[in-house]
PDB file of C-alpha atoms in Angstrom:
ATOM      1  CA  LEU A  29      77.027 -88.456 225.000  1.00 58.00           C
ATOM      2  CA  LYS A  30      78.422 -90.743 227.621  1.00 66.00           C
ATOM      3  CA  ALA A  31      79.515 -89.510 231.025  1.00 67.00           C
ATOM      4  CA  ARG A  32      83.158 -90.562 230.966  1.00 73.00           C
ATOM      5  CA  GLY A  33      86.262 -88.803 232.177  1.00 76.00           C
ATOM      6  CA  ASN A  34      86.348 -85.484 233.997  1.00 82.00           C
ATOM      7  CA  VAL A  35      82.936 -84.028 234.733  1.00 82.00           C
ATOM      8  CA  GLU A  36      84.105 -80.608 233.501  1.00 82.00           C
ATOM      9  CA  ASP A  37      84.981 -82.049 230.090  1.00 84.00           C
ATOM     10  CA  TRP A  38      81.750 -83.994 229.879  1.00 85.00           C
ATOM     11  CA  LEU A  39      79.625 -80.970 230.801  1.00 89.00           C
ATOM     12  CA  CYS A  40      81.374 -78.857 228.158  1.00 90.00           C
ATOM     13  CA  LYS A  41      80.427 -81.472 225.563  1.00 88.00           C
ATOM     14  CA  VAL A  42      76.824 -81.445 226.808  1.00 89.00           C
ATOM     15  CA  GLU A  43      76.741 -77.659 226.504  1.00 93.00           C
ATOM     16  CA  GLU A  44      78.166 -77.788 222.964  1.00 93.00           C
ATOM     17  CA  ALA A  45      75.546 -80.367 221.981  1.00 92.00           C
ATOM     18  CA  MET A  46      72.777 -78.191 223.443  1.00 93.00           C
ATOM     19  CA  PHE A  47      73.955 -75.135 221.489  1.00 94.00           C
ATOM     20  CA  ALA A  48      74.155 -77.169 218.275  1.00 95.00           C
ATOM     21  CA  SER A  49      70.677 -78.566 218.833  1.00 94.00           C
ATOM     22  CA  LEU A  50      69.130 -75.149 219.534  1.00 94.00           C
ATOM     23  CA  ARG A  51      70.900 -73.636 216.531  1.00 95.00           C
ATOM     24  CA  ARG A  52      69.516 -76.383 214.275  1.00 96.00           C
ATOM     25  CA  LEU A  53      66.001 -75.968 215.691  1.00 96.00           C
ATOM     26  CA  CYS A  54      66.141 -72.174 215.303  1.00 95.00           C
ATOM     27  CA  LYS A  55      67.245 -72.412 211.665  1.00 95.00           C
ATOM     28  CA  LYS A  56      64.350 -74.732 210.858  1.00 95.00           C
ATOM     29  CA  SER A  57      61.926 -72.577 212.825  1.00 96.00           C
ATOM     30  CA  ILE A  58      62.940 -69.416 210.942  1.00 95.00           C
ATOM     31  CA  LYS A  59      62.171 -71.145 207.640  1.00 94.00           C
ATOM     32  CA  ASP A  60      58.782 -72.306 208.929  1.00 94.00           C
ATOM     33  CA  TYR A  61      57.891 -68.912 210.481  1.00 93.00           C
ATOM     34  CA  GLU A  62      56.924 -67.262 207.188  1.00 89.00           C
ATOM     35  CA  THR A  63      55.118 -70.236 205.655  1.00 93.00           C
ATOM     36  CA  THR A  64      53.097 -71.662 208.557  1.00 93.00           C
ATOM     37  CA  SER A  65      50.172 -70.215 210.483  1.00 95.00           C
ATOM     38  CA  PHE A  66      51.359 -68.649 213.727  1.00 94.00           C
ATOM     39  CA  LEU A  67      49.423 -70.994 216.016  1.00 96.00           C
ATOM     40  CA  SER A  68      50.625 -74.098 214.173  1.00 96.00           C
ATOM     41  CA  TRP A  69      54.165 -72.743 214.234  1.00 96.00           C
ATOM     42  CA  VAL A  70      54.023 -72.100 217.995  1.00 96.00           C
ATOM     43  CA  MET A  71      52.611 -75.539 218.729  1.00 96.00           C
ATOM     44  CA  ALA A  72      55.244 -77.261 216.561  1.00 96.00           C
ATOM     45  CA  ASN A  73      58.284 -75.683 218.225  1.00 95.00           C
ATOM     46  CA  ALA A  74      59.887 -75.634 221.656  1.00 94.00           C
ATOM     47  CA  SER A  75      58.980 -72.580 223.733  1.00 95.00           C
ATOM     48  CA  GLN A  76      62.605 -71.423 223.968  1.00 94.00           C
ATOM     49  CA  VAL A  77      62.850 -71.472 220.169  1.00 96.00           C
ATOM     50  CA  VAL A  78      59.482 -69.720 219.760  1.00 97.00           C
ATOM     51  CA  LEU A  79      60.472 -66.935 222.135  1.00 97.00           C
ATOM     52  CA  THR A  80      63.861 -66.451 220.477  1.00 96.00           C
ATOM     53  CA  ILE A  81      62.490 -66.382 216.929  1.00 97.00           C
ATOM     54  CA  CYS A  82      59.579 -64.093 217.874  1.00 96.00           C
ATOM     55  CA  GLN A  83      62.043 -61.621 219.384  1.00 97.00           C
ATOM     56  CA  MET A  84      64.232 -61.807 216.280  1.00 96.00           C
ATOM     57  CA  MET A  85      61.295 -61.242 213.922  1.00 94.00           C
ATOM     58  CA  TRP A  86      59.952 -58.369 216.030  1.00 92.00           C
ATOM     59  CA  THR A  87      63.382 -56.719 215.958  1.00 94.00           C
ATOM     60  CA  ARG A  88      63.612 -57.232 212.189  1.00 92.00           C
ATOM     61  CA  ASP A  89      60.173 -55.706 211.616  1.00 86.00           C
ATOM     62  CA  VAL A  90      60.737 -52.692 213.870  1.00 85.00           C
ATOM     63  CA  THR A  91      64.167 -52.060 212.331  1.00 87.00           C
ATOM     64  CA  ASN A  92      62.634 -52.073 208.849  1.00 84.00           C
ATOM     65  CA  ILE A  93      59.941 -49.638 209.978  1.00 81.00           C
ATOM     66  CA  LEU A  94      62.439 -47.267 211.569  1.00 81.00           C
ATOM     67  CA  ARG A  95      64.683 -47.316 208.487  1.00 82.00           C
ATOM     68  CA  ASP A  96      61.858 -45.800 206.454  1.00 76.00           C
ATOM     69  CA  THR A  97      61.979 -42.347 208.059  1.00 67.00           C
ATOM     70  CA  ARG A  98      59.250 -40.952 205.797  1.00 68.00           C
ATOM     71  CA  SER A  99      56.478 -42.850 207.503  1.00 69.00           C
ATOM     72  CA  SER A 100      57.991 -44.432 210.600  1.00 67.00           C
ATOM     73  CA  ILE A 101      55.478 -42.901 213.052  1.00 72.00           C
ATOM     74  CA  ARG A 102      52.513 -44.046 210.997  1.00 74.00           C
ATOM     75  CA  ALA A 103      54.081 -47.443 210.344  1.00 72.00           C
ATOM     76  CA  MET A 104      54.727 -47.953 214.062  1.00 71.00           C
ATOM     77  CA  ARG A 105      51.078 -47.170 214.797  1.00 74.00           C
ATOM     78  CA  ASP A 106      50.006 -49.694 212.163  1.00 73.00           C
ATOM     79  CA  PHE A 107      52.462 -52.239 213.553  1.00 70.00           C
ATOM     80  CA  GLU A 108      50.930 -52.033 217.032  1.00 69.00           C
TER      81      GLU A 108
END
């Protein structure tokens, strides 16, 4: 991106490019999360992406545990 024209317009384009870049990195990181060792995965990705994907996966796992009401207490203990 080149800084031309109104700064407000230029900064909006920078922000859009940042969102697109993070979205692309997150999509790739989600695919790699299940197939790569955790340490390798962490070292290969930006910290912002790692934190975001870890929070998403934690939420997914806890939601799945809580959906199974038969053994949710035991499953939560195992998850810890």
